[in-house]
Short mmCIF file of C-alpha atoms in Angstrom, two decimals:
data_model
loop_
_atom_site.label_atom_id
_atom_site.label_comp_id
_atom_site.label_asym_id
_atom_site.label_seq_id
_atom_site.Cartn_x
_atom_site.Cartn_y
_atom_site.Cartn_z
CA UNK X 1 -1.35 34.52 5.90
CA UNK X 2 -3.91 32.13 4.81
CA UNK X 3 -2.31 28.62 4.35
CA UNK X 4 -3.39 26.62 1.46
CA UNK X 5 -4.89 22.99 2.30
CA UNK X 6 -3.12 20.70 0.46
CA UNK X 7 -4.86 17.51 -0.79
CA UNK X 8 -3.65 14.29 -2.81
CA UNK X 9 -5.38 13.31 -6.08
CA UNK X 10 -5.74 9.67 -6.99
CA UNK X 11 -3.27 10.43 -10.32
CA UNK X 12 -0.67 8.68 -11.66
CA UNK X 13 2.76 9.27 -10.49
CA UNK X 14 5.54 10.50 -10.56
CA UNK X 15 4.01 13.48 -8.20
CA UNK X 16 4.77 16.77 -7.63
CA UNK X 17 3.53 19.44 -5.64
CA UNK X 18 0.60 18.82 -3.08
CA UNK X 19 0.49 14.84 -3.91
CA UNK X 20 3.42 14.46 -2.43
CA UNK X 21 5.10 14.21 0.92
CA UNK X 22 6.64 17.59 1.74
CA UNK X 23 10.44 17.39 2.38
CA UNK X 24 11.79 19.51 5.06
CA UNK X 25 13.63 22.40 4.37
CA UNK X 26 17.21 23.28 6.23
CA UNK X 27 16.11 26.62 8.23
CA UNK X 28 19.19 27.03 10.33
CA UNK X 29 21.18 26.96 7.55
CA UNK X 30 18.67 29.35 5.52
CA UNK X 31 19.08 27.01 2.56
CA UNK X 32 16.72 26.27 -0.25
CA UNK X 33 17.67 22.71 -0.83
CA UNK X 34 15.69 19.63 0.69
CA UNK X 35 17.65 17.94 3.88
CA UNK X 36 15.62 15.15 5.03
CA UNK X 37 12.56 13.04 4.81
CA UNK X 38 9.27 14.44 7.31
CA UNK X 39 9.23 12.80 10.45
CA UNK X 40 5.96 11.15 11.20
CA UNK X 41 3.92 9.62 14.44
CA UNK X 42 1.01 6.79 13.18
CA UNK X 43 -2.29 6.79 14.78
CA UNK X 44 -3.41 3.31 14.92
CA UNK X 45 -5.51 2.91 18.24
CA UNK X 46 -6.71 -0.09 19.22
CA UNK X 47 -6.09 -1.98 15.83
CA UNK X 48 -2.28 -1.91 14.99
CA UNK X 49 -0.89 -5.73 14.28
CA UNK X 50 -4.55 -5.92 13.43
CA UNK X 51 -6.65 -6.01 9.63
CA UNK X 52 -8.28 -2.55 9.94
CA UNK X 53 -4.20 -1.17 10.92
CA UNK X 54 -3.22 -2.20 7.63
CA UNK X 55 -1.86 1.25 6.67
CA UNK X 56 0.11 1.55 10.29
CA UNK X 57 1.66 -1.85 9.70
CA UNK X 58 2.60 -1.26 6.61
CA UNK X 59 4.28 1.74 7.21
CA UNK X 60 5.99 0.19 9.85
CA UNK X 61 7.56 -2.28 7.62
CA UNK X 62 8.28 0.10 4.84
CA UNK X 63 8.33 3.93 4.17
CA UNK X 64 10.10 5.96 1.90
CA UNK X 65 8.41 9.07 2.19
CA UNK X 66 7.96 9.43 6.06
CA UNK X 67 10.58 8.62 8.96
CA UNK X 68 8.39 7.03 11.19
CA UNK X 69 9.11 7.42 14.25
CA UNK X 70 6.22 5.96 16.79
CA UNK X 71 2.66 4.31 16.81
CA UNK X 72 -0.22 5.08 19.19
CA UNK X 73 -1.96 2.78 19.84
CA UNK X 74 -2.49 2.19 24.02
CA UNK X 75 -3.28 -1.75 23.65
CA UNK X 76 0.24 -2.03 23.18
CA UNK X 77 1.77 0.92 25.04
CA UNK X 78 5.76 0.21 25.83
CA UNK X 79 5.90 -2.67 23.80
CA UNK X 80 8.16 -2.27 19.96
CA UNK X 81 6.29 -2.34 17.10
CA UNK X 82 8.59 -4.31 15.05
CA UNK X 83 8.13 -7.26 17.63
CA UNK X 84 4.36 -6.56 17.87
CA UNK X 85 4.11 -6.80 13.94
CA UNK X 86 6.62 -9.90 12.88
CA UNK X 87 8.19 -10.75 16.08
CA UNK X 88 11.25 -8.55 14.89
CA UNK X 89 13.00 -5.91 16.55
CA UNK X 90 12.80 -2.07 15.30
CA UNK X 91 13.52 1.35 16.66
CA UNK X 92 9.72 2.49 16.41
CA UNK X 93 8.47 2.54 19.77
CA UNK X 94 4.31 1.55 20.71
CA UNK X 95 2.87 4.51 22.45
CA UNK X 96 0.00 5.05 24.73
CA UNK X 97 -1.00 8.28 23.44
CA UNK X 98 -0.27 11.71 21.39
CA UNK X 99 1.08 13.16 24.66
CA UNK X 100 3.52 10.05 24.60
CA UNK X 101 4.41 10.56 21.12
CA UNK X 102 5.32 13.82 21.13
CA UNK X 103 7.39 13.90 24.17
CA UNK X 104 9.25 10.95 22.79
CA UNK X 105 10.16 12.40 19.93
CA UNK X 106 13.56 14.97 20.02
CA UNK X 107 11.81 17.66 18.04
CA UNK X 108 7.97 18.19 17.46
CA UNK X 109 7.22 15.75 14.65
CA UNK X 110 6.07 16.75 11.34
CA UNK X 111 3.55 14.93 10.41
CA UNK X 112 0.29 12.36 11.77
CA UNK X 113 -0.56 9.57 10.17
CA UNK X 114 -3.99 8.02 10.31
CA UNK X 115 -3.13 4.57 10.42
CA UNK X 116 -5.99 3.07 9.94
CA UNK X 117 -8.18 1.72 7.12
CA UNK X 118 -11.07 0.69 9.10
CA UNK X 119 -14.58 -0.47 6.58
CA UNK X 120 -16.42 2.41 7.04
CA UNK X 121 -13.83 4.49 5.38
CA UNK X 122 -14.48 7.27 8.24
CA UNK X 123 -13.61 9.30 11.69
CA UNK X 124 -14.76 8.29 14.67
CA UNK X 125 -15.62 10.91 16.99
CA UNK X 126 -12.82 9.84 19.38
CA UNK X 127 -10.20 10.03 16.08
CA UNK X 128 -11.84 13.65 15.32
CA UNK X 129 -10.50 14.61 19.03
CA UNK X 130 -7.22 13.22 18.17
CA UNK X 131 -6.50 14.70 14.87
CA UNK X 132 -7.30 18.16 16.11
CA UNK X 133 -5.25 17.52 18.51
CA UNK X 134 -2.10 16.83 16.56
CA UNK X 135 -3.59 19.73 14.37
CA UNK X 136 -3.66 22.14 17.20
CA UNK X 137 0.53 21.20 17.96
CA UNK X 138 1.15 21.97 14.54
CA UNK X 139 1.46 18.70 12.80
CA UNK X 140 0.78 17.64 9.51
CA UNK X 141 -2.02 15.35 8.55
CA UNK X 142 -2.00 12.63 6.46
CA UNK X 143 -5.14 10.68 5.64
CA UNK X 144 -6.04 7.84 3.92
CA UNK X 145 -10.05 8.07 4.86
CA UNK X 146 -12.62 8.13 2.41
CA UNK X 147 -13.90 10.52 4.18
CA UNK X 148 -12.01 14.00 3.29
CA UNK X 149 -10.59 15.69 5.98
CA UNK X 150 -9.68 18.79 4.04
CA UNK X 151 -13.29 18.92 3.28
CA UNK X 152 -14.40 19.00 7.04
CA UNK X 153 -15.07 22.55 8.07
CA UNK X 154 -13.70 22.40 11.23
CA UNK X 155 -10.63 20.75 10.53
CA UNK X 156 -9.93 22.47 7.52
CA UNK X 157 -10.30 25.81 9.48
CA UNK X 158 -8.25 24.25 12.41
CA UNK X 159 -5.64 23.50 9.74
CA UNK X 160 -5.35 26.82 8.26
CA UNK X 161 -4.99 28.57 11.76
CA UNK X 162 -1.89 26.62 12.33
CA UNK X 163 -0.72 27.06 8.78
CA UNK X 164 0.26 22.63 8.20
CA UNK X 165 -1.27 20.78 5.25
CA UNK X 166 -3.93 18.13 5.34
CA UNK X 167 -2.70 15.29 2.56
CA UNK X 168 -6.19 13.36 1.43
CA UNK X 169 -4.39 10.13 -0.02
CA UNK X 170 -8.04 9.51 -1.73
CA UNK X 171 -9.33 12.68 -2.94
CA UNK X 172 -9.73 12.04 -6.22
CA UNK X 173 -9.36 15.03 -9.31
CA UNK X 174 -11.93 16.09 -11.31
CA UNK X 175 -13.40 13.26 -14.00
CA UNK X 176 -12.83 16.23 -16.39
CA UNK X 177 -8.80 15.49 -15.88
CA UNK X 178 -8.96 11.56 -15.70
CA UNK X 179 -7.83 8.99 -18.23
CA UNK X 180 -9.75 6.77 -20.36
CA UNK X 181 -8.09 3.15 -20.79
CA UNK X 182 -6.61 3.83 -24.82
CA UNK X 183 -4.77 0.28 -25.53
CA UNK X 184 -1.08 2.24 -25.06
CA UNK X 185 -0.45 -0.69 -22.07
CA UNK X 186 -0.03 -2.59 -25.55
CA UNK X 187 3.34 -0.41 -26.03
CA UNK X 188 5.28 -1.35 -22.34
CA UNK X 189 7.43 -3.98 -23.35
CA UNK X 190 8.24 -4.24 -19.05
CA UNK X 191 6.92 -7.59 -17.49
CA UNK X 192 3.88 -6.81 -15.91
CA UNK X 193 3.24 -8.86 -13.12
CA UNK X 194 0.18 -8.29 -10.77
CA UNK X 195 0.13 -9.44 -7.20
CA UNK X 196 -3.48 -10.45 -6.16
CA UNK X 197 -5.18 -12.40 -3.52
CA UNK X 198 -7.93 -14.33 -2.33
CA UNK X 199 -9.03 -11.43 0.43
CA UNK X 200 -8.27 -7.62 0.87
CA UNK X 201 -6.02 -7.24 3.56
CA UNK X 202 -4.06 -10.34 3.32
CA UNK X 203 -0.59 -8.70 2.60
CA UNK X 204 -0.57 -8.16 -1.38
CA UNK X 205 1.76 -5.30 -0.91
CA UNK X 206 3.82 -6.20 1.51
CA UNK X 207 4.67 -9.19 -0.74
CA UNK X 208 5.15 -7.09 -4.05
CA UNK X 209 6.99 -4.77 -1.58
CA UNK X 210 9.76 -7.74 -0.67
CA UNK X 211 9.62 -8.72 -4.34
CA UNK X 212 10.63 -5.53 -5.64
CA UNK X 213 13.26 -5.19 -3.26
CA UNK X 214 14.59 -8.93 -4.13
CA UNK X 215 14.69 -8.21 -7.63
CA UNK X 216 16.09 -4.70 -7.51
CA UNK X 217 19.11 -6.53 -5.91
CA UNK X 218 19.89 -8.96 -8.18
CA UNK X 219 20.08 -5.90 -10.65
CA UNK X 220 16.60 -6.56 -11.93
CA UNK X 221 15.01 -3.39 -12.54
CA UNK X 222 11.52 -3.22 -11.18
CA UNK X 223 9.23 -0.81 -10.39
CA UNK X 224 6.37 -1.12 -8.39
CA UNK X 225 2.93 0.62 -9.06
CA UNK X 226 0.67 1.32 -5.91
CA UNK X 227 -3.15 0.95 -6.52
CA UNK X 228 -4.19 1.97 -2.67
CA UNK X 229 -3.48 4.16 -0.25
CA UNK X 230 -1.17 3.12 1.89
CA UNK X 231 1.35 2.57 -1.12
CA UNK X 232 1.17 5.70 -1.95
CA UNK X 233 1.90 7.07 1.75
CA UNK X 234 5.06 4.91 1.41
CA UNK X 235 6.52 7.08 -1.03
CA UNK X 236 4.93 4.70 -4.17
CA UNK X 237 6.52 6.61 -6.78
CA UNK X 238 3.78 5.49 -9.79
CA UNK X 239 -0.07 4.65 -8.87
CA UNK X 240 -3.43 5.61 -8.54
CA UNK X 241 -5.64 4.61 -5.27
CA UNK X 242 -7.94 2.88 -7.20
CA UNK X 243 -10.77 2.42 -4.60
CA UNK X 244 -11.04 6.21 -5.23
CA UNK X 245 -11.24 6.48 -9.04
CA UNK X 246 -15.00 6.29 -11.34
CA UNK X 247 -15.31 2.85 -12.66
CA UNK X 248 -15.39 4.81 -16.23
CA UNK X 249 -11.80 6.04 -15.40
CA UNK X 250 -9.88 3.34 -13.37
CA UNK X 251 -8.66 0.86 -16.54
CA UNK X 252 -7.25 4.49 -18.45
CA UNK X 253 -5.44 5.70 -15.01
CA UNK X 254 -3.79 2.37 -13.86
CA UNK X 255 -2.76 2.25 -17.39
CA UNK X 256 -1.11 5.67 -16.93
CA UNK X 257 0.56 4.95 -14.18
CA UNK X 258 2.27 1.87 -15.79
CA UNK X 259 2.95 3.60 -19.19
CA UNK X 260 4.49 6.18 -17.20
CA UNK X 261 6.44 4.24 -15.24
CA UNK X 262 7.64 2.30 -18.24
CA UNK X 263 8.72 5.34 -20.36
CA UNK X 264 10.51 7.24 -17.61
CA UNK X 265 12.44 4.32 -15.76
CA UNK X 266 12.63 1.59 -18.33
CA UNK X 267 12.33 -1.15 -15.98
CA UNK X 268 12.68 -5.18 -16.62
CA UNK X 269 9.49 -5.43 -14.20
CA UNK X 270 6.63 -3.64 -13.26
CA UNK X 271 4.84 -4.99 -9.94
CA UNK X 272 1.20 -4.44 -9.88
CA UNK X 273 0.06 -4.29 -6.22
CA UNK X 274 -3.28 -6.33 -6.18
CA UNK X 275 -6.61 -4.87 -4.31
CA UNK X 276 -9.42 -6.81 -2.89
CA UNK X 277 -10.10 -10.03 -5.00
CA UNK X 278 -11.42 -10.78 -8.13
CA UNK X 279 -14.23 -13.60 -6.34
CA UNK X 280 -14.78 -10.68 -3.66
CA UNK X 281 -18.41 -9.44 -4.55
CA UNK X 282 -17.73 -6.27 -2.48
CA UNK X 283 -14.82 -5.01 -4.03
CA UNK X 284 -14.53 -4.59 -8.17
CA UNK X 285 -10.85 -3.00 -7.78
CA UNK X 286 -9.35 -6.77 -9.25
CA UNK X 287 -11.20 -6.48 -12.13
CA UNK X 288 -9.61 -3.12 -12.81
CA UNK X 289 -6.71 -3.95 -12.06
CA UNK X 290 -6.17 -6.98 -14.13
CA UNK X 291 -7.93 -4.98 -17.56
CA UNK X 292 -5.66 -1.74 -17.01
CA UNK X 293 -2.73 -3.98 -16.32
CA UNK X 294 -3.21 -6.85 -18.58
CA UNK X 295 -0.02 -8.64 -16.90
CA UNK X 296 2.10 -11.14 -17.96
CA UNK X 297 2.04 -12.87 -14.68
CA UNK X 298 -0.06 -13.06 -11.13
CA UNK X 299 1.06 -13.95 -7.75
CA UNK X 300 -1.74 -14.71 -5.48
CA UNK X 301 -1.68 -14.04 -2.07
CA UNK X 302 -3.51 -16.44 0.39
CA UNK X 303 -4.00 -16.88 4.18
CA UNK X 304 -4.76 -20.28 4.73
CA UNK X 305 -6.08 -19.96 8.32
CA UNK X 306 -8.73 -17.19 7.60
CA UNK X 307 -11.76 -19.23 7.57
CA UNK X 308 -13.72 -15.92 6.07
CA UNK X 309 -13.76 -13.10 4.15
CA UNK X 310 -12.65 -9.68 6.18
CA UNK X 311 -15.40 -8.10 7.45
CA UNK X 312 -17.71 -10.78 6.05
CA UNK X 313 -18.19 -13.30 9.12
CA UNK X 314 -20.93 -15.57 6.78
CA UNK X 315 -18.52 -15.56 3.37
CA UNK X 316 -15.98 -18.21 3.71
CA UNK X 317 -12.88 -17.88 1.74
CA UNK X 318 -12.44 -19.30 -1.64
CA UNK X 319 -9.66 -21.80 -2.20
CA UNK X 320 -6.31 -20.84 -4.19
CA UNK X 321 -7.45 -23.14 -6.32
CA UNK X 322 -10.60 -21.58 -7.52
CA UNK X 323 -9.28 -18.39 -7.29
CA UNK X 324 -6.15 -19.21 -9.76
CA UNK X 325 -9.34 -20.70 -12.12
CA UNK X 326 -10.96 -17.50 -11.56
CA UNK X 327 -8.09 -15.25 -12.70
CA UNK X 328 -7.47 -17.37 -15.39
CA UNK X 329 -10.51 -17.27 -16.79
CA UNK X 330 -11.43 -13.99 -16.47
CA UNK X 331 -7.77 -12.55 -18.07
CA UNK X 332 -4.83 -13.93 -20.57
CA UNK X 333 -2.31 -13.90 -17.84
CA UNK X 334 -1.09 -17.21 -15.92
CA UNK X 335 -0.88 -17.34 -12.14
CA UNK X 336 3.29 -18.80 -11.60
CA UNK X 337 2.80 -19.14 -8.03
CA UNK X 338 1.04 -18.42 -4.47
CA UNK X 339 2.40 -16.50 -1.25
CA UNK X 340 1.53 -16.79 2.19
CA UNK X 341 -0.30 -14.77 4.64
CA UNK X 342 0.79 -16.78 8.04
CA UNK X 343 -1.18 -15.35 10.53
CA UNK X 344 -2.52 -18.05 13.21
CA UNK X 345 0.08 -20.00 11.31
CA UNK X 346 2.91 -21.75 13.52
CA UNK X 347 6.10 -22.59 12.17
CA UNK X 348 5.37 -26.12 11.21
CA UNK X 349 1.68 -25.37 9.61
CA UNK X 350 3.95 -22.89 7.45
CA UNK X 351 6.38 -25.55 6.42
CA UNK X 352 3.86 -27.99 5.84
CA UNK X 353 1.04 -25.65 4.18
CA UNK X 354 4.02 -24.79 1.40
CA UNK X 355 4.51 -28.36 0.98
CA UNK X 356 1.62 -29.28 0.55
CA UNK X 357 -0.04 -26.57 -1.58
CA UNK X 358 2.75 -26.50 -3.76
CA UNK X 359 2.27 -30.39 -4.77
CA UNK X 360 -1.31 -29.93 -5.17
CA UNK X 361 -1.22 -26.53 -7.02
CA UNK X 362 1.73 -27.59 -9.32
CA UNK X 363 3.23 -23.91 -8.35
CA UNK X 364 6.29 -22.49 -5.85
CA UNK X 365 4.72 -21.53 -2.66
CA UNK X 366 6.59 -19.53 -0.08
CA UNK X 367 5.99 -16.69 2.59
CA UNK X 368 7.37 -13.46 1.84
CA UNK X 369 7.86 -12.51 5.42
CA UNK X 370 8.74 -16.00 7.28
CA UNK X 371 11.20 -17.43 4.44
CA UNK X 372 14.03 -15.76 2.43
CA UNK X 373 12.83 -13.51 -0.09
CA UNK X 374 15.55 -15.36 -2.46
CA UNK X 375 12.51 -18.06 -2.50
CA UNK X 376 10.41 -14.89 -4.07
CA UNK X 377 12.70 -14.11 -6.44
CA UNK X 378 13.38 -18.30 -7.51
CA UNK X 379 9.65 -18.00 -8.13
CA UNK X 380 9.50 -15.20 -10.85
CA UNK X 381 13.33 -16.44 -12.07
CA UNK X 382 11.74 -19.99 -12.56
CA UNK X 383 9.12 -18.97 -14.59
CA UNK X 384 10.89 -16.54 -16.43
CA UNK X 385 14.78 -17.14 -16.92
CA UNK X 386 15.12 -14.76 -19.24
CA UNK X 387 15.38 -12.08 -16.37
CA UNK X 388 18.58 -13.42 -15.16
CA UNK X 389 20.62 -11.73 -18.12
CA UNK X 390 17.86 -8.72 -17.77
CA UNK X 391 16.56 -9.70 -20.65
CA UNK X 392 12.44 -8.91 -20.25
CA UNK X 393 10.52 -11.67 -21.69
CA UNK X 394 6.71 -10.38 -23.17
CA UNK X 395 4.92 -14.42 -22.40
CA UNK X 396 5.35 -17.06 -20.29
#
């Protein structure tokens, strides 16, 4: 039997079918009914705790579609992943290889992850060998590549033989079935609040991530829309991996995603997860993202040790400061405070950086993995009060 390849469109969510993750089925009991989450092993050679492993460290720190259950990557063989990431213990294990991985595991896993994001947006020849691999042991593959691999002839072939599915987070559907940006944002009475930054890869989503969580728990109802790919591999119920999307297109299907999100979960909140930056000249996803959106509110996420842009070695990075004037100029929305991305940050320059950018910002400043995320939550609460007797407020 010929096994269909199963690819993700860039749509909004919720998703159904071959967007998203399978769910394994209970075969010893012969039962219909969906048992557990896939289990899943992330490629991330040579670059996990690193920029270009954003995907595998995010996925390390959050998944609700996958159980992850180990990373390749042999520059940290034997050490934990948690510990490699945020000096934290976990129970996902570094590995040297895909031989490693699988014979760690208790059963065959389900599905490999390409972990990495890296700027070309494609294979190396060395990752080709790899994913056939897993492939050829009858795994899964998930991909967040702009480069399809359900389009490649040999790998698509290689996955039909074994009869798994190839997920292309990327792959976007036809223009003929995307959404032109129609003003209905106008109608989501949620608070919209985007999370932005002054780089890509700085850690916008792992801070709307924390966010969400915080304000889910003080009975806050928030939902939080993914705009990349590695969102949506965490199980982002509503979003569109806007990198992927015509410019014609990507106002109208962020604006889906939210307007669904609104009308079937009736949230307080709706989180915006922030792409690139809107003083980036190589990326135009901010600009999207703050027209489809049209929030209420921005965080902005800065790493105050990166002295320049990713990937970018003569493009210094801009200051909060002119980024906040940037935003605010370019959108009717009002930045209510910044976030930190600490790496090559020690405790103190944390402590002090906070201090100190807060007093000359005039905004809360905190770190949404170094300090409690109850200083996350202060920082939306402050500006809007109203959210403490879930009451959604439409202005600041």
């Amino acid at each position: 039997m010929k096994t269909e390849i199963q690819t993700v469109d860039t749509v909004r969510r919720p998703v159904r079918g071959a967007q998203a993750p399978p769910m394994i089925r209970d075969t010893q009991a012969q039962s219909s009914s969906l048992t557990q989450i896939p289990t899943a092993v992330i490629y991330c050679e040579g670059n996990f705790a690193k920029i270009d492993g954003k995907t595998a460290n995010g996925l390390v720190r959050h998944s609700e579609a996958y159980k992850i259950i180990s990373v390749i990557d042999s520059a940290h063989g034997g050490e934990n992943s948690g510990q490699v990431l945020d000096d934290v213990i976990n129970n996902v294990p570094i590995l040297k290889d895909l031989d490693a991985a699988v014979a760690h595991a208790t059963a065959k896993p389900d599905t490999f992850v390409y972990g990495m994001a890296p700027s070309t947006g494609r294979l190396s020849l060395a990752d080709r060998g790899v994913v056939l691999d897993a492939i050829g042991r009858g795994m899964n593959i998930v991909s967040g590549l702009h480069e399809y691999l359900s389009d490649d002839p040999e790998i698509a072939q290689a996955a039909s033989d074994r009869q798994v599915t190839i997920r292309d987070i990327r792959k976007p559907k036809a223009s003929k079935d995307m959404r032109l940006f129609d003003g209905s944002i106008a109608d989501v009475h949620a608070l919209r609040i985007a999370v932005l930054g002054t780089d890509c890869a700085i850690g916008k989503r792992t801070t709307a991530t924390v966010l969400a969580r915080a304000l889910n728990a003080k009975g806050i109802k928030t939902v939080l829309v993914g705009t990349g790919q590695t969102g949506l591999m965490q199980g982002a119920k509503y979003g569109v991996a806007m990198d992927a999307v015509p410019p014609q297109f990507c106002c109208g299907e962020l604006e889906g995603a939210i307007v669904a999100a609104s009308e079937a979960e009736q949230p307080d909140v709706i989180l915006i997860e922030g792409q690139g930056a809107l003083s980036h000249p190589a990326f135009c996803t901010s600009t999207f993202i703050l027209r489809g959106s049209q929030p209420d509110a921005v965080i902005l996420q800065h790493a105050p040790k990166r002295a320049h842009r990713c990937d970018f070695p003569n493009m210094p990075m801009p200051t909060p400061a002119s980024e906040i004037a940037l935003i605010e100029a370019f959108s009717d929305t009002k930045v209510i405070g910044v976030t930190l991305n600490h790496e090559g940050m020690s405790e103190a320059e944390i402590t002090n950086t906070i201090a100190g950018l807060s007093e000359r910002l005039g905004l809360p400043v905190t770190d949404a993995l170094s300090r409690p995320a109850a200083h996350l939550l202060a920082m939306v609460v402050a500006a809007y009060p109203g959210l403490q007797q879930e009451v959604p407020v439409a202005a600041i």
